[in-house]
mmCIF file of C-alpha atoms in Angstrom:
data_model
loop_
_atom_site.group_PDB
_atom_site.id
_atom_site.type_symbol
_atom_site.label_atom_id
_atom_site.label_comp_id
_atom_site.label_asym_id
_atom_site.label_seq_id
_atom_site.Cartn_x
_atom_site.Cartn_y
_atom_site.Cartn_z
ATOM 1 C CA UNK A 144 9.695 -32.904 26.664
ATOM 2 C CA UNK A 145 8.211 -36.179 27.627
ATOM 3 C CA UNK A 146 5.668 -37.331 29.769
ATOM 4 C CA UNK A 147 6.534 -39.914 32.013
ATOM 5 C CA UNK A 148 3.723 -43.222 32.187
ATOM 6 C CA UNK A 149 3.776 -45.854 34.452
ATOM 7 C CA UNK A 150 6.104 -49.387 34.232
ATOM 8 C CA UNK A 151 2.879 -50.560 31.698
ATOM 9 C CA UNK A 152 2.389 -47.518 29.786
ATOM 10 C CA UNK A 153 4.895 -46.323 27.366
ATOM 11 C CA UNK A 154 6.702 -42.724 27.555
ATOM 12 C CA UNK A 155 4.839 -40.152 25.052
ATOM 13 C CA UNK A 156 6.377 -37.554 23.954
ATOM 14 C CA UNK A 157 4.697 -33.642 24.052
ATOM 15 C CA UNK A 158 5.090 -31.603 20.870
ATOM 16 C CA UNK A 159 4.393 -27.701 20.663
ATOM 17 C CA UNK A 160 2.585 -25.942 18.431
ATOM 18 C CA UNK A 161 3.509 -24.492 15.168
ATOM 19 C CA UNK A 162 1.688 -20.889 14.966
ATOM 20 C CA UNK A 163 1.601 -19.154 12.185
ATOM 21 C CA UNK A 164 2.808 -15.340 12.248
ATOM 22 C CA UNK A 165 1.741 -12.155 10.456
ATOM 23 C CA UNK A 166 4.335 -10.955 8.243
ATOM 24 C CA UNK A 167 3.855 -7.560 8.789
ATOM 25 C CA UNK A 168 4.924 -8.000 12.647
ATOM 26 C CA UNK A 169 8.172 -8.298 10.146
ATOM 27 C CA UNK A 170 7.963 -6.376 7.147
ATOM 28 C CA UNK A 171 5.835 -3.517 7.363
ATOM 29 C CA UNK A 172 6.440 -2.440 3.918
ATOM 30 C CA UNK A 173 7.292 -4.362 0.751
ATOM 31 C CA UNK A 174 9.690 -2.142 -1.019
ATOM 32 C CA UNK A 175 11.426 -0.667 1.921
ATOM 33 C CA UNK A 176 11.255 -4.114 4.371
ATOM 34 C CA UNK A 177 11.096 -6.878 2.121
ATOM 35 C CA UNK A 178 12.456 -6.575 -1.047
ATOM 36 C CA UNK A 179 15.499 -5.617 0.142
ATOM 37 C CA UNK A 180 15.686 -8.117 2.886
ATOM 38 C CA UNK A 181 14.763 -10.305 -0.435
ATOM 39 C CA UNK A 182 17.838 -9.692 -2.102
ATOM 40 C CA UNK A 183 20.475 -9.682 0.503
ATOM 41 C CA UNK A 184 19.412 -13.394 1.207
ATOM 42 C CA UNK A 185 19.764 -13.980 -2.371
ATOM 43 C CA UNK A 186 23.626 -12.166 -2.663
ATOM 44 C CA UNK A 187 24.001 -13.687 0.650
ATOM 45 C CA UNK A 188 26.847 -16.698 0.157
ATOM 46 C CA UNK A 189 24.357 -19.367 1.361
ATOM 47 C CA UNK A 190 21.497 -20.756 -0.436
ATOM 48 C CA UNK A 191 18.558 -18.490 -0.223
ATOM 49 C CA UNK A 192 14.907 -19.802 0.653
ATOM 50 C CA UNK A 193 13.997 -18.618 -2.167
ATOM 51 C CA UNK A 194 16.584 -20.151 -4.179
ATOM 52 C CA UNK A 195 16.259 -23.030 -2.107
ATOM 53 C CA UNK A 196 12.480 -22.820 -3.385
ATOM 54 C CA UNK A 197 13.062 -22.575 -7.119
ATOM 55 C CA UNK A 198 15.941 -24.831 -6.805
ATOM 56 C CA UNK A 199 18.181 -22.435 -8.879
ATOM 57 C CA UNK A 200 21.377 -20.458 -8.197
ATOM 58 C CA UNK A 201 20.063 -16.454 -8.933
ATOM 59 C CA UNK A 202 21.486 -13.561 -9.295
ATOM 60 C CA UNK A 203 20.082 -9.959 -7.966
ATOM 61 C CA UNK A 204 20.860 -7.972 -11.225
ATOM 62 C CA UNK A 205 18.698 -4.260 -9.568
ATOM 63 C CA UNK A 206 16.512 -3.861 -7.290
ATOM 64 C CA UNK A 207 13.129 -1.730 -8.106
ATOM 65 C CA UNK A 208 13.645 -1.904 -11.839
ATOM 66 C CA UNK A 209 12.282 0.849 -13.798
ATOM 67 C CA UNK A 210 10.150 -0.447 -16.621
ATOM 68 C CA UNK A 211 7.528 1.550 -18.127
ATOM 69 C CA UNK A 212 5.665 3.503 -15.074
ATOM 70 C CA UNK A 213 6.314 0.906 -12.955
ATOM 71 C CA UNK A 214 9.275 -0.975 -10.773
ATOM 72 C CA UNK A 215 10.011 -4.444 -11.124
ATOM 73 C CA UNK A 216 10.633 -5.088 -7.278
ATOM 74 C CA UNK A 217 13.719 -7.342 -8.219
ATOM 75 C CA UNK A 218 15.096 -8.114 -11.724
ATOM 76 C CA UNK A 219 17.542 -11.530 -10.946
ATOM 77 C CA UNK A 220 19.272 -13.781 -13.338
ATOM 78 C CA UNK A 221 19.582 -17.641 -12.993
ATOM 79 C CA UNK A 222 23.282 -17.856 -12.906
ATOM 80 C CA UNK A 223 23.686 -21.380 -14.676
ATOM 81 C CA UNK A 224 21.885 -20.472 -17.834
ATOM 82 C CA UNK A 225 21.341 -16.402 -17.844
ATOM 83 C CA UNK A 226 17.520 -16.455 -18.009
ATOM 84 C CA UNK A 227 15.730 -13.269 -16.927
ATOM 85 C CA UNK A 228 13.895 -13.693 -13.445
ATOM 86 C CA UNK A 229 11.484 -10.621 -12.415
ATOM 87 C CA UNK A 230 10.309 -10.950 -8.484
ATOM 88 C CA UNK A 231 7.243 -9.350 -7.887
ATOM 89 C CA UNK A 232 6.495 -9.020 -3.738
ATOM 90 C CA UNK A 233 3.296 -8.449 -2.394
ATOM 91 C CA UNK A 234 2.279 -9.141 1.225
ATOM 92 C CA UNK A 235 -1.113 -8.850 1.325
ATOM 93 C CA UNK A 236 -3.389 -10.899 -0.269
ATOM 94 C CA UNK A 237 -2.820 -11.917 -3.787
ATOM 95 C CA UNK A 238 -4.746 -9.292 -6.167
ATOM 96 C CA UNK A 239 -5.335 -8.863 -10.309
ATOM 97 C CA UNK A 240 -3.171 -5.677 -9.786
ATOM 98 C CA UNK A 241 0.012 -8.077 -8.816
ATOM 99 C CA UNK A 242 -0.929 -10.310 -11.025
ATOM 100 C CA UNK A 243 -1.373 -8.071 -13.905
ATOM 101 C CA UNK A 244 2.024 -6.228 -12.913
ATOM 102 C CA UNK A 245 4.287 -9.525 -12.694
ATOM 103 C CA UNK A 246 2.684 -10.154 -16.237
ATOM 104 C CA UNK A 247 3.695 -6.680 -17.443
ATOM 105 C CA UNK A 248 7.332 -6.940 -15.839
ATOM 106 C CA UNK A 249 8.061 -9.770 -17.657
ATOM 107 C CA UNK A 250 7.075 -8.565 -21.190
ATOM 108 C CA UNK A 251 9.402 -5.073 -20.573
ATOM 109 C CA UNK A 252 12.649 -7.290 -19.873
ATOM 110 C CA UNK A 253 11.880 -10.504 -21.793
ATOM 111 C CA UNK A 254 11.956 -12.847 -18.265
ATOM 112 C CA UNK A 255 12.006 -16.292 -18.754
ATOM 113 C CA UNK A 256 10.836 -16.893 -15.106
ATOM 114 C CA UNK A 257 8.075 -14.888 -13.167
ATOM 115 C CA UNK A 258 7.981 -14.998 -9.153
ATOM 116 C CA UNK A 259 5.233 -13.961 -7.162
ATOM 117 C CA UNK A 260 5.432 -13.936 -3.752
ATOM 118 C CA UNK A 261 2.686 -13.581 -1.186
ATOM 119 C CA UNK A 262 1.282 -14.771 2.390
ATOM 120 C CA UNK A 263 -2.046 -15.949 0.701
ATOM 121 C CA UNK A 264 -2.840 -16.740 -2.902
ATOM 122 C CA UNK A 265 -6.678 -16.687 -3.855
ATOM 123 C CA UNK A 266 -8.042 -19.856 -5.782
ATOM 124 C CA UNK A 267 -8.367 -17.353 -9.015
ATOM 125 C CA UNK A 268 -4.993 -16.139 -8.738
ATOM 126 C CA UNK A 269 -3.372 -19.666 -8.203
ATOM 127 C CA UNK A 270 -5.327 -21.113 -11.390
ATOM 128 C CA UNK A 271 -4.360 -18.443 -13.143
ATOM 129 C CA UNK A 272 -0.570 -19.127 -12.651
ATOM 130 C CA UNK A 273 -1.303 -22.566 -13.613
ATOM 131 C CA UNK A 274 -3.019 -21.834 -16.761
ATOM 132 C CA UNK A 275 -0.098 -19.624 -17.749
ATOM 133 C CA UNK A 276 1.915 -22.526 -17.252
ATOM 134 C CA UNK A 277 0.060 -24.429 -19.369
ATOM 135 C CA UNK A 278 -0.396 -22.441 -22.232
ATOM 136 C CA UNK A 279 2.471 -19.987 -22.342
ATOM 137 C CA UNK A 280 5.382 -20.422 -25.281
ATOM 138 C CA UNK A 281 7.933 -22.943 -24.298
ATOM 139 C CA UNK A 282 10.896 -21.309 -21.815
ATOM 140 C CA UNK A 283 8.767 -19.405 -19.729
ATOM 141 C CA UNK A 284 7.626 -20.490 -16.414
ATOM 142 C CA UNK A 285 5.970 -18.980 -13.762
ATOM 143 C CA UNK A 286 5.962 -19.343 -10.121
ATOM 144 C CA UNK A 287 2.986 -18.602 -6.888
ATOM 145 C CA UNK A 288 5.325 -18.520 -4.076
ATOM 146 C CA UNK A 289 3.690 -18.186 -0.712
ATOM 147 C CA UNK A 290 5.620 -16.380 2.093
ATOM 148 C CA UNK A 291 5.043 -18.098 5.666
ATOM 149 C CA UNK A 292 6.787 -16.985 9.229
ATOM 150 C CA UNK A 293 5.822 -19.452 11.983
ATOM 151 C CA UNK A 294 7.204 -20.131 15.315
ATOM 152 C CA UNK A 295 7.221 -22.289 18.211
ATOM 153 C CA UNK A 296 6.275 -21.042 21.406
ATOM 154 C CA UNK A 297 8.756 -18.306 22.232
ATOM 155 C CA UNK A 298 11.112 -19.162 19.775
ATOM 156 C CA UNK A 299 12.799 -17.107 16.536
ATOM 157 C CA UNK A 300 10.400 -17.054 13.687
ATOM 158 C CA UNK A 301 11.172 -19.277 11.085
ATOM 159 C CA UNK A 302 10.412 -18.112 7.636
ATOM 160 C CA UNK A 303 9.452 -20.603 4.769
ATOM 161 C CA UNK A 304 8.707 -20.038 1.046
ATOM 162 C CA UNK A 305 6.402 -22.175 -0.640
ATOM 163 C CA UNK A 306 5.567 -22.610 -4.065
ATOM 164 C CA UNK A 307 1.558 -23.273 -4.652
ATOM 165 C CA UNK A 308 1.937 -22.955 -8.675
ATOM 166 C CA UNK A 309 4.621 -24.037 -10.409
ATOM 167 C CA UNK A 310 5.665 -25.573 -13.730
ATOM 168 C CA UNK A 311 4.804 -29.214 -14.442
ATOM 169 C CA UNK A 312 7.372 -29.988 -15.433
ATOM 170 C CA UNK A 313 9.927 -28.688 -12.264
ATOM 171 C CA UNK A 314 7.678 -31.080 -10.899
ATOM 172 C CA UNK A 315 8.640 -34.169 -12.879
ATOM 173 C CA UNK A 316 12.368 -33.083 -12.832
ATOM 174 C CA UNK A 317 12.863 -33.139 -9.265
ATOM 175 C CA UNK A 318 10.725 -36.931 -9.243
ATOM 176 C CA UNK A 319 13.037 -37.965 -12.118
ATOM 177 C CA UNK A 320 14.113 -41.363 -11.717
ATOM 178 C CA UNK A 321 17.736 -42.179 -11.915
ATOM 179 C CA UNK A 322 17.478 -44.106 -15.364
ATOM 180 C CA UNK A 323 16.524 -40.900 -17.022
ATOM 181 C CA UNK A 324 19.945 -40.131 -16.691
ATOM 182 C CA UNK A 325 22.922 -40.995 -18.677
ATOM 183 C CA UNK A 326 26.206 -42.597 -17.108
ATOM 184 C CA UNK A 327 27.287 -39.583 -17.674
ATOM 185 C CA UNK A 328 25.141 -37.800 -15.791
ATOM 186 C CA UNK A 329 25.035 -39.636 -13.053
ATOM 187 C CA UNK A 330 28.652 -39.911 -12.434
ATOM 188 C CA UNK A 331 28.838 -36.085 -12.371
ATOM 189 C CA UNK A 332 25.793 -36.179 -9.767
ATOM 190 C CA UNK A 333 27.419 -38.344 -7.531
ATOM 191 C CA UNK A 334 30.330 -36.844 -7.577
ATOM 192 C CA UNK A 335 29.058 -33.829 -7.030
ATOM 193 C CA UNK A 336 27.241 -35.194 -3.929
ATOM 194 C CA UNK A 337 30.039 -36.188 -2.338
ATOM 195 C CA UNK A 338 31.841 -32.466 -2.899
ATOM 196 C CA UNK A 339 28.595 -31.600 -1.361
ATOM 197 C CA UNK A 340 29.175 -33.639 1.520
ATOM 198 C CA UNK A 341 32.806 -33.127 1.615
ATOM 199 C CA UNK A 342 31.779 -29.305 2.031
ATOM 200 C CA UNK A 343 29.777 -29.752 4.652
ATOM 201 C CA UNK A 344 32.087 -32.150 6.849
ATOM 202 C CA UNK A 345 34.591 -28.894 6.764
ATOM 203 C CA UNK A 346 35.050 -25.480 7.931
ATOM 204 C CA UNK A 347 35.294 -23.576 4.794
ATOM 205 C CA UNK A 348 33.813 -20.214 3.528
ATOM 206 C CA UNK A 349 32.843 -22.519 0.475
ATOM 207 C CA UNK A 350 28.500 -23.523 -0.169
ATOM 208 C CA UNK A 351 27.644 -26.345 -0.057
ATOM 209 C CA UNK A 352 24.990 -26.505 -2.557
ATOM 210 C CA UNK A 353 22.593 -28.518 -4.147
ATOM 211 C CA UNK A 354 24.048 -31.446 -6.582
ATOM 212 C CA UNK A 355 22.524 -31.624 -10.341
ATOM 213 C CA UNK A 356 24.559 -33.636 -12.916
ATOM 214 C CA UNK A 357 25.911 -30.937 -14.675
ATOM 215 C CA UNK A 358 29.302 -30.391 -15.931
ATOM 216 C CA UNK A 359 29.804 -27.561 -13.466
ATOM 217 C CA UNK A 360 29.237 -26.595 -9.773
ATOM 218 C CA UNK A 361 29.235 -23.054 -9.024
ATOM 219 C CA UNK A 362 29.619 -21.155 -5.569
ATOM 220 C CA UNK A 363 28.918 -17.593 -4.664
ATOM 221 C CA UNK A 364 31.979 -15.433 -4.253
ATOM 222 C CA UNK A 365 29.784 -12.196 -2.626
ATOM 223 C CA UNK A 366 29.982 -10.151 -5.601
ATOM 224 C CA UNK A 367 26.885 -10.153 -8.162
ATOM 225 C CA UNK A 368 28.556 -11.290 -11.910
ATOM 226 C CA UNK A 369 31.524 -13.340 -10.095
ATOM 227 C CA UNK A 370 31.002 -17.161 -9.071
ATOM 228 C CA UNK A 371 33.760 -19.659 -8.364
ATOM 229 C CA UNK A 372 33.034 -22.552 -10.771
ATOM 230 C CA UNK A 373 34.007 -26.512 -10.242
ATOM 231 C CA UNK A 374 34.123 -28.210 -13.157
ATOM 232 C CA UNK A 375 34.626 -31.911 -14.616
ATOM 233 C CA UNK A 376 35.120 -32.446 -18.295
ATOM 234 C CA UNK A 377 35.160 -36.296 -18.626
ATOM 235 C CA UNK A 378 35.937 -36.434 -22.295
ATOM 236 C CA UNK A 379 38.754 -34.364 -21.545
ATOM 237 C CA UNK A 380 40.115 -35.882 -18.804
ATOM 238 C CA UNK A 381 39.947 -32.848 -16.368
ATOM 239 C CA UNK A 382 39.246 -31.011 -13.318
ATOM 240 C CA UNK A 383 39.452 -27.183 -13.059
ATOM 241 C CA UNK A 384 38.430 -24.794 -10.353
ATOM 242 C CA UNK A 385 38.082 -21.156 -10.929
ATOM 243 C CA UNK A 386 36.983 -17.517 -11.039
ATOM 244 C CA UNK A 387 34.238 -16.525 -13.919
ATOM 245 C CA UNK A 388 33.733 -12.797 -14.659
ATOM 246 C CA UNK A 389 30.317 -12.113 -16.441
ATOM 247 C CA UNK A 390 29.642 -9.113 -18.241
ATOM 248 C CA UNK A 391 32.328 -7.192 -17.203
ATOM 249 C CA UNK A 392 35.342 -7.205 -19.433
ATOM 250 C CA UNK A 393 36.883 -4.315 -18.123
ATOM 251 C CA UNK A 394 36.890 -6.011 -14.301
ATOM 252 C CA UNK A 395 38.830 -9.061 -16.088
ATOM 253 C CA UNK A 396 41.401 -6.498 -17.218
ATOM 254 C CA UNK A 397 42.066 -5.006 -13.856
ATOM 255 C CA UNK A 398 42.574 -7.888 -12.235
ATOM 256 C CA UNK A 399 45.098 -9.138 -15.364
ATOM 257 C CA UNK A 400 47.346 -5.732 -14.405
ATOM 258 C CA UNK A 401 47.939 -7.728 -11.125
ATOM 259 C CA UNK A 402 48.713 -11.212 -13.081
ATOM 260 C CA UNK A 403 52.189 -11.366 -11.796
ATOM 261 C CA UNK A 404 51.087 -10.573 -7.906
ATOM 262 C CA UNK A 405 48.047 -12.446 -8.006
ATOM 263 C CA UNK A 406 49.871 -16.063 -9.757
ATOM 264 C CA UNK A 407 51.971 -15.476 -6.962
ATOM 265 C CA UNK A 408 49.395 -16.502 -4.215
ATOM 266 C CA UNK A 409 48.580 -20.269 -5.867
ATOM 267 C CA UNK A 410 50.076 -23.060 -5.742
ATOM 268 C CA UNK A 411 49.474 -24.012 -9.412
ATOM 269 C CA UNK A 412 49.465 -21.957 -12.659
ATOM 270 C CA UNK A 413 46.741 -20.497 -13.854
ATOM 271 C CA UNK A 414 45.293 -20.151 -16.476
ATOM 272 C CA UNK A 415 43.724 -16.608 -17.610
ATOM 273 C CA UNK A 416 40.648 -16.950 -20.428
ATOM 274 C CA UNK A 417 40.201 -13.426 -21.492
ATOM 275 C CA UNK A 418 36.582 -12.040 -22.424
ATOM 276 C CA UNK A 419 34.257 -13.990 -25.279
ATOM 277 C CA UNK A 420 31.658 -13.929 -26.007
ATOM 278 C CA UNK A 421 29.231 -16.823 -25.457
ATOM 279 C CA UNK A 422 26.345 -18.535 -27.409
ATOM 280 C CA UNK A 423 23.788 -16.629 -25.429
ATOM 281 C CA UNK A 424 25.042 -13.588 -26.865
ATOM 282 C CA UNK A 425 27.114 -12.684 -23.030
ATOM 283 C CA UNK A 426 30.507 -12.038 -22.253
ATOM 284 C CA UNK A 427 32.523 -14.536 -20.290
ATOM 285 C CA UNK A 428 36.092 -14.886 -18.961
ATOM 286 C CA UNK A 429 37.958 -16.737 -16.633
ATOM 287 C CA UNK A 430 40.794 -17.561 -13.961
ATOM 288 C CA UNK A 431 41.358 -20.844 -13.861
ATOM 289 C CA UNK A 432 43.419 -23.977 -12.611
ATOM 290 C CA UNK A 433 43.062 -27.299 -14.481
ATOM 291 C CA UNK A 434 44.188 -30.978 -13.255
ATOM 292 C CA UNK A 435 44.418 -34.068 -15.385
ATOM 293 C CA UNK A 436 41.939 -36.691 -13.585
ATOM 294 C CA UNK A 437 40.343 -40.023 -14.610
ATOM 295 C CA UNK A 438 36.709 -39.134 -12.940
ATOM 296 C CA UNK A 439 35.460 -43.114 -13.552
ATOM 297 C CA UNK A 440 38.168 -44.128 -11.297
ATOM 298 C CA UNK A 441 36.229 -43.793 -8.002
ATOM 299 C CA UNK A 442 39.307 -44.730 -6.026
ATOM 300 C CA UNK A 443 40.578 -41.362 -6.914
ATOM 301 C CA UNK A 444 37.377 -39.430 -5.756
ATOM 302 C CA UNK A 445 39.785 -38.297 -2.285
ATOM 303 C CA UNK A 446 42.369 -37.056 -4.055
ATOM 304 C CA UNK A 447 40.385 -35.050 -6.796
ATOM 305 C CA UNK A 448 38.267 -34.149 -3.527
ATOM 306 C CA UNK A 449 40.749 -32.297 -1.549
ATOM 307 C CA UNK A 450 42.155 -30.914 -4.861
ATOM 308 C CA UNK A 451 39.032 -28.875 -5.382
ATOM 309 C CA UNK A 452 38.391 -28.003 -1.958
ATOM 310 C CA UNK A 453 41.935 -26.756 -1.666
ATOM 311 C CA UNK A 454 41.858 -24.768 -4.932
ATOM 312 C CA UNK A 455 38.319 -23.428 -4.159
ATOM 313 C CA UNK A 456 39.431 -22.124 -0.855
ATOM 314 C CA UNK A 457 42.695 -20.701 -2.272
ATOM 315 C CA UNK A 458 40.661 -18.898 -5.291
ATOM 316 C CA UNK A 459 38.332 -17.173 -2.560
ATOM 317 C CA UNK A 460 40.847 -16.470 -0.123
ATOM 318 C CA UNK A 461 42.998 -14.459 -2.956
ATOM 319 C CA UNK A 462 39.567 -12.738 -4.605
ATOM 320 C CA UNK A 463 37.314 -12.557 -1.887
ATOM 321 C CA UNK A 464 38.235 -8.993 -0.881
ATOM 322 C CA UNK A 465 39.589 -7.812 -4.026
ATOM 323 C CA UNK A 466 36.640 -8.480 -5.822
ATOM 324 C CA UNK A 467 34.767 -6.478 -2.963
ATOM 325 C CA UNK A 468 36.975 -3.300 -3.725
ATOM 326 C CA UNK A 469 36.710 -3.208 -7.243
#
């Protein structure tokens, strides 16, 4: 809206009011409201606020954990790199019992990550966090993530999560400058970008996600353990797009009984990686196609492009809803 001044005065805009909203008027109870709420955003095929938050891709492994007396309200994996996430929710003020629990949590499953999440953190609480940070072996990093619902006037509440404590050095790596990156790197980053973009110029039932400069770019197939995967292997001289199975061996083999059927539905062969195990210690397989591409040639960027949109649409319009029934 804008108010309108005379012929010497200029027009100025009116702005409305951001008010901040009680959480409870949404969740009236943390393990029955939110934590569940919680975890269907993160299985959800979108990017999660929380997600969005951490800037990682999780995984909702069980909700209300058993471990020791207690629950761990969610127990998630970060899907790139399998490190343990425990989610403790709280939304009242922060307290030494939460505190003390998330601790506890993460010492029964050996997390790697620790997220608290609250509508207020006390100064105590938050230097606390940081100190753990700061002084905690190397791998494990812990996050004060405050829960906020606002709205506009009479409009839908809006919910944000923001981190108040966090590692250093997430910090640093999101404010890295592009010559602390390889040419390697940042070839893989931009092209990744513009998959991103590609994505997101299209109507697909693909994520568009956030780029790193990674070998990979995975997308959420709405199935915890399953992810479509993009990848780029410039030493090789290839592009593949597929299915990875985690931990579950026995799904791989199901789905290999329909090999014939499924080949069938794609346009290209495909190429079936049975279970191994991987460096971490976990069990991977795959379903994948593979396409011979010069990645340094940006001239070819459309054609590689539309080759992994087309294969990443094909691979979760053929598993989609099989992977659902199994």
């Amino acid at each position: 809206m804008f108010l309108q001044g005379n012929s010497n005065t200029s027009i100025v805009p009116e702005f409305a009011s951001l008010e901040a909203q009680d959480v409870r008027e949404y969740w009236e109870n943390e393990a029955r409201d939110f934590t569940p709420w919680l975890a269907q955003q993160i299985r959800a095929e979108g990017v999660s606020k929380l997600e969005d938050a951490l800037e990682l891709d999780l995984e909702v492994i069980e909700e209300e954990k058993s471990v020791g007396r207690y629950n761990v309200d969610i127990l998630a994996e970060v899907v790139d790199d399998n490190r343990n996430v425990v989610i403790e929710n709280q939304l009242g003020s922060s307290d030494h019992d939460h505190l003390g629990k998330s601790i506890a949590y993460a010492s029964g499953v050996d997390a790697d990550i620790i997220v608290w999440i609250a509508p207020r953190f006390y100064d105590e609480h938050r230097d606390a966090m940081q100190w753990l940070n700061q002084n905690s072996r190397e791998g494990v990093d812990l996050f004060a993530i405050r829960l906020e619902v606002w709205r506009i006037g009479e409009s839908e509440p809006a919910v944000r999560l923001n981190p108040v404590a966090e590692p250093s050095e997430w910090k640093e790596k999101a404010q890295r400058s592009d010559e602390e990156l390889t040419e390697t790197e940042e070839l893989r980053e931009e092209f990744w970008t513009a998959f991103r973009d590609r994505l997101e110029e299209r109507n697909t039932p693909l994520s568009a996600r956030k780029p790193f400069p990674d070998y990979y770019y995975n997308n959420p197939i709405g199935k915890a353990g399953f992810e479509l995967q993009f990848t780029i292997k410039l030493t090789e001289n290839e592009l593949g797009v597929g299915l990875v199975i985690r931990d579950d061996a026995e799904v791989y083999w199901q789905l290999a009984e329909d090999r014939e059927e499924i080949s069938q539905q794609f346009d290209e062969e495909l190429t079936w990686e049975e279970p191994a195990e991987t460096r971490s210690g976990k069990e991977r397989s795959k379903i994948m196609v593979t396409k011979q591409a010069d990645v340094t040639d940006q001239n070819q960027w459309n054609q590689y492009l539309d080759w992994m949109l087309e294969n990443g649409e094909q691979f979760h319009e053929v598993f989609y809803d099989r992977l659902q029934r199994l």
